[in-house]
mmCIF file of C-alpha atoms in Angstrom:
data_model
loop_
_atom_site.group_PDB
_atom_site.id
_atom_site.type_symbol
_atom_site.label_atom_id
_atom_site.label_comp_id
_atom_site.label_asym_id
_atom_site.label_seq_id
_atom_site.Cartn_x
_atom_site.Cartn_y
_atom_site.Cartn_z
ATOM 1 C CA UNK A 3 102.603 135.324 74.228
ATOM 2 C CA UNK A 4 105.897 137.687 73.934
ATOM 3 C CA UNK A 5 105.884 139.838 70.537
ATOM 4 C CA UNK A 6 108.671 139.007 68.740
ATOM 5 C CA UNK A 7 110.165 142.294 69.505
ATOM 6 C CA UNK A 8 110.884 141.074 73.147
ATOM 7 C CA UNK A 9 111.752 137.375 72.052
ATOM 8 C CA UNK A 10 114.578 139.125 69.801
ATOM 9 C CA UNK A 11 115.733 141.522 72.404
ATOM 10 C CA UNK A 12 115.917 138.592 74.759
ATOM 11 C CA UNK A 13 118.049 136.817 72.164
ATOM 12 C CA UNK A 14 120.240 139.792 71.775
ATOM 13 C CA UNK A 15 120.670 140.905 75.138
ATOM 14 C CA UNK A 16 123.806 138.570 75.602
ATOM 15 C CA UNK A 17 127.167 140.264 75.165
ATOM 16 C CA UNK A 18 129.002 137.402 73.008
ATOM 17 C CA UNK A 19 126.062 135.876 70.385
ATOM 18 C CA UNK A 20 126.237 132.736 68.521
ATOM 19 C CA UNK A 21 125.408 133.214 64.740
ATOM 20 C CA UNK A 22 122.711 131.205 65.231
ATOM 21 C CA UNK A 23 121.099 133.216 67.901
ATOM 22 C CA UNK A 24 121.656 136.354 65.956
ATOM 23 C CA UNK A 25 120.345 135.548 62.722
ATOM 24 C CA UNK A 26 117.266 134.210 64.707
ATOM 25 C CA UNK A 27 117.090 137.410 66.404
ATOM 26 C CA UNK A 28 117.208 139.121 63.374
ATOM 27 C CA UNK A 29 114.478 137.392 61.371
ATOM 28 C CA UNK A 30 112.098 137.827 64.362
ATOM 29 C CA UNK A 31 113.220 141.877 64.838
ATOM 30 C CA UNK A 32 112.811 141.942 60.386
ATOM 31 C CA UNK A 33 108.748 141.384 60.788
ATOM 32 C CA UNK A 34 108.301 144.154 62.930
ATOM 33 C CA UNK A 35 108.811 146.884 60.018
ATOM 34 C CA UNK A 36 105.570 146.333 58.639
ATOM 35 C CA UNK A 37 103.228 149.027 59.311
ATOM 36 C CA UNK A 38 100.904 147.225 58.630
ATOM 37 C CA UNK A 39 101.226 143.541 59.264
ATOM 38 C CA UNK A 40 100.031 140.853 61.320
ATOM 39 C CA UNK A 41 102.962 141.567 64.087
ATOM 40 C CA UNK A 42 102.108 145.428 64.366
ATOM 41 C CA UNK A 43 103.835 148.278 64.270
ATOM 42 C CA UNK A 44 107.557 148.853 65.836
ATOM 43 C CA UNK A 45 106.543 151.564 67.679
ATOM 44 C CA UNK A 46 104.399 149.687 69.797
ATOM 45 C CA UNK A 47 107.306 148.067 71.593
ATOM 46 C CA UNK A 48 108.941 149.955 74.050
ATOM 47 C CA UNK A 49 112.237 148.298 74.196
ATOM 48 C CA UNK A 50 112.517 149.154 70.480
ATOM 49 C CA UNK A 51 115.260 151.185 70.485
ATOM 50 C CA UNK A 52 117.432 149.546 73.164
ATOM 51 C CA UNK A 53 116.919 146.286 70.911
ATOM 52 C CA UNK A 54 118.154 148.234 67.532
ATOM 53 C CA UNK A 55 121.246 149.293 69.499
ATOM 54 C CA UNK A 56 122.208 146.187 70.293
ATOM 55 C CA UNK A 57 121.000 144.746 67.012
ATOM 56 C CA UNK A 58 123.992 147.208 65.159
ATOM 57 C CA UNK A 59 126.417 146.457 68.112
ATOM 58 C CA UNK A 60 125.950 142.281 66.735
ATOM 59 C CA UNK A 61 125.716 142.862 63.114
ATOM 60 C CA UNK A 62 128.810 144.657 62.538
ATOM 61 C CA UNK A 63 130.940 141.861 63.069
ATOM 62 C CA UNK A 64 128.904 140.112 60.933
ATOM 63 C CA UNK A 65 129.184 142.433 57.476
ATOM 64 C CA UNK A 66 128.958 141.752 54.793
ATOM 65 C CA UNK A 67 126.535 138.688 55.407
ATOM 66 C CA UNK A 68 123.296 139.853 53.338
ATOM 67 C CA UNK A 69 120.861 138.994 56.115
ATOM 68 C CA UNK A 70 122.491 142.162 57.794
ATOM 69 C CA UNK A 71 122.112 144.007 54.602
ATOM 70 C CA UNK A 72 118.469 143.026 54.516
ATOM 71 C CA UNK A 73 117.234 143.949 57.782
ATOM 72 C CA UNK A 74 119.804 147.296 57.861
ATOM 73 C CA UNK A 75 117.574 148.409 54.641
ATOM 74 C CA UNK A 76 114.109 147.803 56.346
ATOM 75 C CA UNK A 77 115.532 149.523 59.425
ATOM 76 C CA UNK A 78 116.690 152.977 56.884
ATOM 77 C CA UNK A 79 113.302 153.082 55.638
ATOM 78 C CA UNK A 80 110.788 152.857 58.682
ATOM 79 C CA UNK A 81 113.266 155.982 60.192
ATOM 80 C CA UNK A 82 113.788 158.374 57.034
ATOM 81 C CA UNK A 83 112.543 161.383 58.140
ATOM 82 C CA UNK A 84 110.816 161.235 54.318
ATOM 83 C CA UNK A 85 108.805 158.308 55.735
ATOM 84 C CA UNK A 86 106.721 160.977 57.573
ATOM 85 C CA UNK A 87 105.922 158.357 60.736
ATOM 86 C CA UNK A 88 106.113 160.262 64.285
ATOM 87 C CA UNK A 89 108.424 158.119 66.786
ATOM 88 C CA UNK A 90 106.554 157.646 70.257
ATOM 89 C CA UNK A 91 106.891 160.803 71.993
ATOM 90 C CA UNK A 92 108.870 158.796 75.292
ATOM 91 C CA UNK A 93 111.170 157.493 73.253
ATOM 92 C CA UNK A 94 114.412 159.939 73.360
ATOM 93 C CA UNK A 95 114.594 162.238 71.277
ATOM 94 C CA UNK A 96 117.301 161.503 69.560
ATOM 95 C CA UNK A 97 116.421 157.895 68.762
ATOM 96 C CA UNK A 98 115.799 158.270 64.811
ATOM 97 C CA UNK A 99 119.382 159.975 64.420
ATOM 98 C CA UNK A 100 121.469 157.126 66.318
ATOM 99 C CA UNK A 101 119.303 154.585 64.520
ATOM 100 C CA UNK A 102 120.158 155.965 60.920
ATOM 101 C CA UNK A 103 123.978 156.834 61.973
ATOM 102 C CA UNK A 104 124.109 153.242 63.060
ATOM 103 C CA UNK A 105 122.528 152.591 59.850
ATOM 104 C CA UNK A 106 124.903 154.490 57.646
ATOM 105 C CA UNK A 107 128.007 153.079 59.122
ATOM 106 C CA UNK A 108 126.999 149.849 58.673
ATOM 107 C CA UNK A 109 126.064 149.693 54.774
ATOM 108 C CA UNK A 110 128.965 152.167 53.858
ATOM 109 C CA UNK A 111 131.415 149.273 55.306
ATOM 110 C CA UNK A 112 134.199 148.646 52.392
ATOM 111 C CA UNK A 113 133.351 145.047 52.444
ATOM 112 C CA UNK A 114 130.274 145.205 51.121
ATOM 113 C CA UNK A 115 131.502 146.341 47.583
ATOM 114 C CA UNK A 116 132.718 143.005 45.752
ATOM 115 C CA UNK A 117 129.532 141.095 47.398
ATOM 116 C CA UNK A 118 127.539 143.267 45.151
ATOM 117 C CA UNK A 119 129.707 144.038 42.496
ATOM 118 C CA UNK A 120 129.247 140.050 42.378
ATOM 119 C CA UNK A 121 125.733 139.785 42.712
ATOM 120 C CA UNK A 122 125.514 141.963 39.552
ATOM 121 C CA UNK A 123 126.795 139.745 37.460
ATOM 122 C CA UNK A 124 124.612 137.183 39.039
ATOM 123 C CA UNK A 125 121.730 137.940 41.701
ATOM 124 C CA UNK A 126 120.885 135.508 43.558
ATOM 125 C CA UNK A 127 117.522 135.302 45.418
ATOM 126 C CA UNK A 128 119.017 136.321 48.435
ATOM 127 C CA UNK A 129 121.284 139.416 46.759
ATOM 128 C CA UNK A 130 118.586 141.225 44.743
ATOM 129 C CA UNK A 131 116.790 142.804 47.326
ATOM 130 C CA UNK A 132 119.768 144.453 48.064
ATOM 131 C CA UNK A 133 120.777 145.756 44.393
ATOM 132 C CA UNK A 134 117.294 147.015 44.369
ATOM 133 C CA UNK A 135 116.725 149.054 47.724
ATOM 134 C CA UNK A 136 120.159 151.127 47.307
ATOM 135 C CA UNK A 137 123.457 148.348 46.783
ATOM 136 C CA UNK A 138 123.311 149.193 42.812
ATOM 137 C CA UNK A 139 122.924 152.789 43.074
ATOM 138 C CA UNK A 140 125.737 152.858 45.339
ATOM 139 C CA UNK A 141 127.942 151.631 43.184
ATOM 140 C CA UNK A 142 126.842 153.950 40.252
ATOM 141 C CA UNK A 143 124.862 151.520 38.261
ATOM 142 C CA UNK A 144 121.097 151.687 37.581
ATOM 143 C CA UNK A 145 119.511 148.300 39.357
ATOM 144 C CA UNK A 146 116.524 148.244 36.397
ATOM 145 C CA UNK A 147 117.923 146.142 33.907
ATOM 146 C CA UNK A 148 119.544 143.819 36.518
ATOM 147 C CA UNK A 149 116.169 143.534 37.983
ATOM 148 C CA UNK A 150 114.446 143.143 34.656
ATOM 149 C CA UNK A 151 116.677 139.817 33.825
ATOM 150 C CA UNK A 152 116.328 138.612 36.836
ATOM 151 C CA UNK A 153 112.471 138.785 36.854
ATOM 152 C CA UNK A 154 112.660 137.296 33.396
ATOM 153 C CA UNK A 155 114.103 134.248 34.522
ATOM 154 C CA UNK A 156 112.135 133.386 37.555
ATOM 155 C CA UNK A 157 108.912 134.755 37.005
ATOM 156 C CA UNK A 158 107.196 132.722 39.571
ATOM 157 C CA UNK A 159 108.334 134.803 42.507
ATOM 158 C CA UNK A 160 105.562 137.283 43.649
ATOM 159 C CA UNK A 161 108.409 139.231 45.350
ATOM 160 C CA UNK A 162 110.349 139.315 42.247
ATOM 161 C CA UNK A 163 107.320 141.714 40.676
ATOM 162 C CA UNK A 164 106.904 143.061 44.058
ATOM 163 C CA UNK A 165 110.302 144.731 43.977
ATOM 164 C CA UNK A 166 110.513 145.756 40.245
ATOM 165 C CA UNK A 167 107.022 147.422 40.801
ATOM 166 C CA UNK A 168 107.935 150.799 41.463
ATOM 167 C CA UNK A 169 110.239 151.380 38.528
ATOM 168 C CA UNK A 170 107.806 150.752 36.415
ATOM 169 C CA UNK A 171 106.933 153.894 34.566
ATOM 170 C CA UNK A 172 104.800 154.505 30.934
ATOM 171 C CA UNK A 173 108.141 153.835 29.166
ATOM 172 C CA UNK A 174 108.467 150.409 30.426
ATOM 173 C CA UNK A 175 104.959 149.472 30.745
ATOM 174 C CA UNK A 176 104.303 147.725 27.844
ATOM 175 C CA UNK A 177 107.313 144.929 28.260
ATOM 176 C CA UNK A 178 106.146 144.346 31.991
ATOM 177 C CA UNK A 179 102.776 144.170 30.437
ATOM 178 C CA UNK A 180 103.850 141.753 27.793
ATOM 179 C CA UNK A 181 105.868 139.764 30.509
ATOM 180 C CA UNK A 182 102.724 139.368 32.777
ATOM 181 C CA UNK A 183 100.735 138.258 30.075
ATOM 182 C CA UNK A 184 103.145 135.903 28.895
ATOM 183 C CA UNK A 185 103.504 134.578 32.715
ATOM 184 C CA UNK A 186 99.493 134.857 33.633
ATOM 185 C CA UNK A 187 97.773 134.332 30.300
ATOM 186 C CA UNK A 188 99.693 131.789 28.177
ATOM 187 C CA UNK A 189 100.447 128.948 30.856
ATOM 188 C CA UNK A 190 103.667 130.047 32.446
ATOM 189 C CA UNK A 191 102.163 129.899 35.823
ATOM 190 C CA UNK A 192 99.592 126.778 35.854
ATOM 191 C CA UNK A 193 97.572 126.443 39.415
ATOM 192 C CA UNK A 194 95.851 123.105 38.776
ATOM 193 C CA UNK A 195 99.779 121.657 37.769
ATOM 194 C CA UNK A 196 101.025 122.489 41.145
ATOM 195 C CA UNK A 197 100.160 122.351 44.850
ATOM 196 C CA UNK A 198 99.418 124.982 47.559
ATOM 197 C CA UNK A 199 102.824 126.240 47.194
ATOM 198 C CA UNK A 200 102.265 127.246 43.187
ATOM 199 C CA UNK A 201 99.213 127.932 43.559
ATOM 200 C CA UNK A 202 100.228 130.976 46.297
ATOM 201 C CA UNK A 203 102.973 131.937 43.919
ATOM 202 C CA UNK A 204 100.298 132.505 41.339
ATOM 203 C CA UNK A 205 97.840 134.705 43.224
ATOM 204 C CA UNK A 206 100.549 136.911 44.612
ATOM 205 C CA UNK A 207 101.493 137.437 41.198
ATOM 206 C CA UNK A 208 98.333 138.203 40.324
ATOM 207 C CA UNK A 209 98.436 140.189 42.681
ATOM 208 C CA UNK A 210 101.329 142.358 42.210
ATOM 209 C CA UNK A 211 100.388 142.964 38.669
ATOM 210 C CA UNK A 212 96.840 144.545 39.397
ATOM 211 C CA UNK A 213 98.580 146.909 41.906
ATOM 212 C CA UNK A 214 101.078 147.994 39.079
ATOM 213 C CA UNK A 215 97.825 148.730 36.808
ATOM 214 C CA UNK A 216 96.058 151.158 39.327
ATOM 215 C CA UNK A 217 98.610 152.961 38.830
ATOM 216 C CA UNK A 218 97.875 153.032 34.556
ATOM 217 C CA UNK A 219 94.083 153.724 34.076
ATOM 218 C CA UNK A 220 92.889 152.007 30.963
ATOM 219 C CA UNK A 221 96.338 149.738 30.163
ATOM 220 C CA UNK A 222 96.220 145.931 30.640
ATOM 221 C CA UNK A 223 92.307 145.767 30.755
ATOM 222 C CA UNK A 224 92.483 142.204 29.713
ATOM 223 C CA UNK A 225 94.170 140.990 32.783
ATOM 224 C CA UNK A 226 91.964 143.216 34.500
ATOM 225 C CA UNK A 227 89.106 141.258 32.864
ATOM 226 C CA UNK A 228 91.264 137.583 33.265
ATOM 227 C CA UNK A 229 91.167 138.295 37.083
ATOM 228 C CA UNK A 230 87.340 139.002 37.458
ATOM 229 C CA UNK A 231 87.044 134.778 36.508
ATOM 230 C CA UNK A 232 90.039 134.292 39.452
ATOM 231 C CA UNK A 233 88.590 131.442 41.854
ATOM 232 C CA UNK A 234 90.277 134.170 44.385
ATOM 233 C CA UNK A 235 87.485 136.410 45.828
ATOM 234 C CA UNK A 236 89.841 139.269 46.673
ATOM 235 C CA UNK A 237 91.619 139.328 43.104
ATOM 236 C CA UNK A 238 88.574 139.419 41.869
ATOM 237 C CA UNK A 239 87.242 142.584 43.635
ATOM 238 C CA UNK A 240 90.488 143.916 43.019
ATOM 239 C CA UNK A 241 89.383 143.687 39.222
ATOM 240 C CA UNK A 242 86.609 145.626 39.953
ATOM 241 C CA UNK A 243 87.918 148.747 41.969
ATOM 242 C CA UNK A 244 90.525 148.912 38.616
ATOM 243 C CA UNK A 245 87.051 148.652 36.134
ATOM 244 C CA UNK A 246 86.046 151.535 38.577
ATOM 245 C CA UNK A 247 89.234 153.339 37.517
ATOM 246 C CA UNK A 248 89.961 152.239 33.705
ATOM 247 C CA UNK A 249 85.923 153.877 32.686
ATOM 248 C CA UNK A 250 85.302 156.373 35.734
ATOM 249 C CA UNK A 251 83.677 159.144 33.536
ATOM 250 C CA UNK A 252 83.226 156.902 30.518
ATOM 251 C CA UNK A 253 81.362 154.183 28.792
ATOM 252 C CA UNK A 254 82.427 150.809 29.373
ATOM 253 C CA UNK A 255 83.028 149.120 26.345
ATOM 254 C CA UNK A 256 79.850 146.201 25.314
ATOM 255 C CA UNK A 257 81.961 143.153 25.692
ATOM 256 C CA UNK A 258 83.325 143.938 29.281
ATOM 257 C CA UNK A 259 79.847 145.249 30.398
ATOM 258 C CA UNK A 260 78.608 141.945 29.233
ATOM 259 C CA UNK A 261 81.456 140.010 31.306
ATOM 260 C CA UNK A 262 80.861 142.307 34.588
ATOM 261 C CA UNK A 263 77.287 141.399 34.633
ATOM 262 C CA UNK A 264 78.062 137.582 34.293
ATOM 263 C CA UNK A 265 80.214 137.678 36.402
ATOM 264 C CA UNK A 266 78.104 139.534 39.220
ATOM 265 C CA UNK A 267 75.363 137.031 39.029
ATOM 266 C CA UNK A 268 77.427 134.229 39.404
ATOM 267 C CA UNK A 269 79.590 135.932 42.545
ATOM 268 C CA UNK A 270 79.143 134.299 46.121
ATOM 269 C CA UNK A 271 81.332 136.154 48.324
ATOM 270 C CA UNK A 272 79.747 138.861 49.912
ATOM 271 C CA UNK A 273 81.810 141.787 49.649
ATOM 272 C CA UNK A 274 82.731 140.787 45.893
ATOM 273 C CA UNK A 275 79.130 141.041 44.937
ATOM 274 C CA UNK A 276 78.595 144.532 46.701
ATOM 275 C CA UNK A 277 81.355 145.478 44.435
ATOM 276 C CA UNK A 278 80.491 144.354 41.372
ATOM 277 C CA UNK A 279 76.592 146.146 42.570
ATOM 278 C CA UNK A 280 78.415 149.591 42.723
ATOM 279 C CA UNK A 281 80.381 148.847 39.255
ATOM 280 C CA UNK A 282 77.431 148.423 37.851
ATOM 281 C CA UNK A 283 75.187 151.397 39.656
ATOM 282 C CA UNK A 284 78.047 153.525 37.832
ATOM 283 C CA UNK A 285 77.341 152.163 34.673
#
């Protein structure tokens, strides 16, 4: 089977492209910039670089369509020198430099302006990705509070608390922790009401939220102890690795001792239960 590196430099490899054939090419090239998923790593392929050259050379006509915008972000990141990846030592060796020249040129384009100056009036689903990774800064404006009503309105969208995750610091804690509660606890999100699709939506949530909270020892300990009942083996030893962290050092209070021992004789999966064992050999 070709990776989808090769099926996009295939794709791309013709000197007059089709939109259609480019914005396939590009959706294939856009799940190669994740270190660590399924796909593998960029670096792997060898025709890499040749492929991002002639990825820029068909995008540019193309500005200011946001699927360019999209992928030209994911592209900046994996190469910033602050990223602290090597390249593959026979790639040339000026590779990362052409990439984020290309890179630059391409989202410092005039016509990108009134697309976002529009899309911060209104984001869109396809547009806030972009006022998040650098669109909003770049026109002056801080992308947090366009985020933050955006995320209020369409809280079912694990990617929606996926991107707003990292601004969230110890001043705005306690509204996204009122927010998740309000979307987890009370009924905003309802698995058994919906099929696989909501239920998906729910766990990456979930998800997304318990990330945020290893990063805040001891804050939102009762969706901490909401996710230890999850039907969802891995949120649930999530739960525990953030017990680990919320009362490393310190007694745990009666009430959640009681719950982590109920809920460790009950457990069935495997590598939940060896968690909850080490919880509890802390204790």
């Amino acid at each position: 089977m070709r990776s989808a590196a090769t099926l996009a430099a295939v794709m791309l490899s013709g000197s007059a492209l089709s939109d259609e054939q480019f914005f396939g090419a590009t959706a294939l090239l856009s799940t190669r910039f994740d270190r660590c998923g399924e796909r593998g790593d960029l670096r792997a392929d060898s025709e890499a670089p040749g492929l991002l050259y002639d990825w820029f050379g068909h995008a540019s006509p193309r500005v200011p369509d946001l699927r360019v915008w999209d992928l030209n972000c994911q592209i900046h990141e994996y190469f910033d020198p602050g990223s602290g990846w090597y390249l593959p030592h026979h790639w040339q060796w000026d590779v990362r430099d052409r990439v984020l020249e290309s890179s630059e040129r391409l989202r410092s384009r005039g016509e990108w302006q009134p697309v976002f100056e529009r899309a911060l009036l209104a984001p869109t689903v396809e547009s806030i990705r972009g006022l998040v990774c650098c669109a909003a800064q770049r026109l002056g404006v801080d992308p947090y509070p366009v985020l933050w009503r955006y995320l209020s309105e369409h809280v079912d969208s694990g990617d929606n608390w996926r991107l707003i995750a990292g601004a969230i610091d110890a001043r705005r804690l306690q509204d996204y922790l009122s927010l998740a509660r309000m979307t987890l606890l009370r009924g905003t999100l309802q698995p058994s009401l919906g099929g696989p699709v909501q239920r998906e939506s729910l766990w990456e949530v979930w998800w997304q939220v318990l990330r945020v909270l290893h990063r805040f020892p001891g804050e939102g300990v009762d969706l901490v102890e909401r996710a230890l009942r999850s039907h969802d083996s891995g949120l649930r030893i999530l739960a525990v690795e953030l017990l680990a962290i919320h009362w490393r050092g310190s007694q745990i209070p009666v009430d959640t001792l009681n719950l982590i021992q109920e809920r460790a004789a009950c457990e069935t999966d495997e590598t939940a239960r060896r968690s909850f064992e080490l919880l509890l050999h802390r204790v």
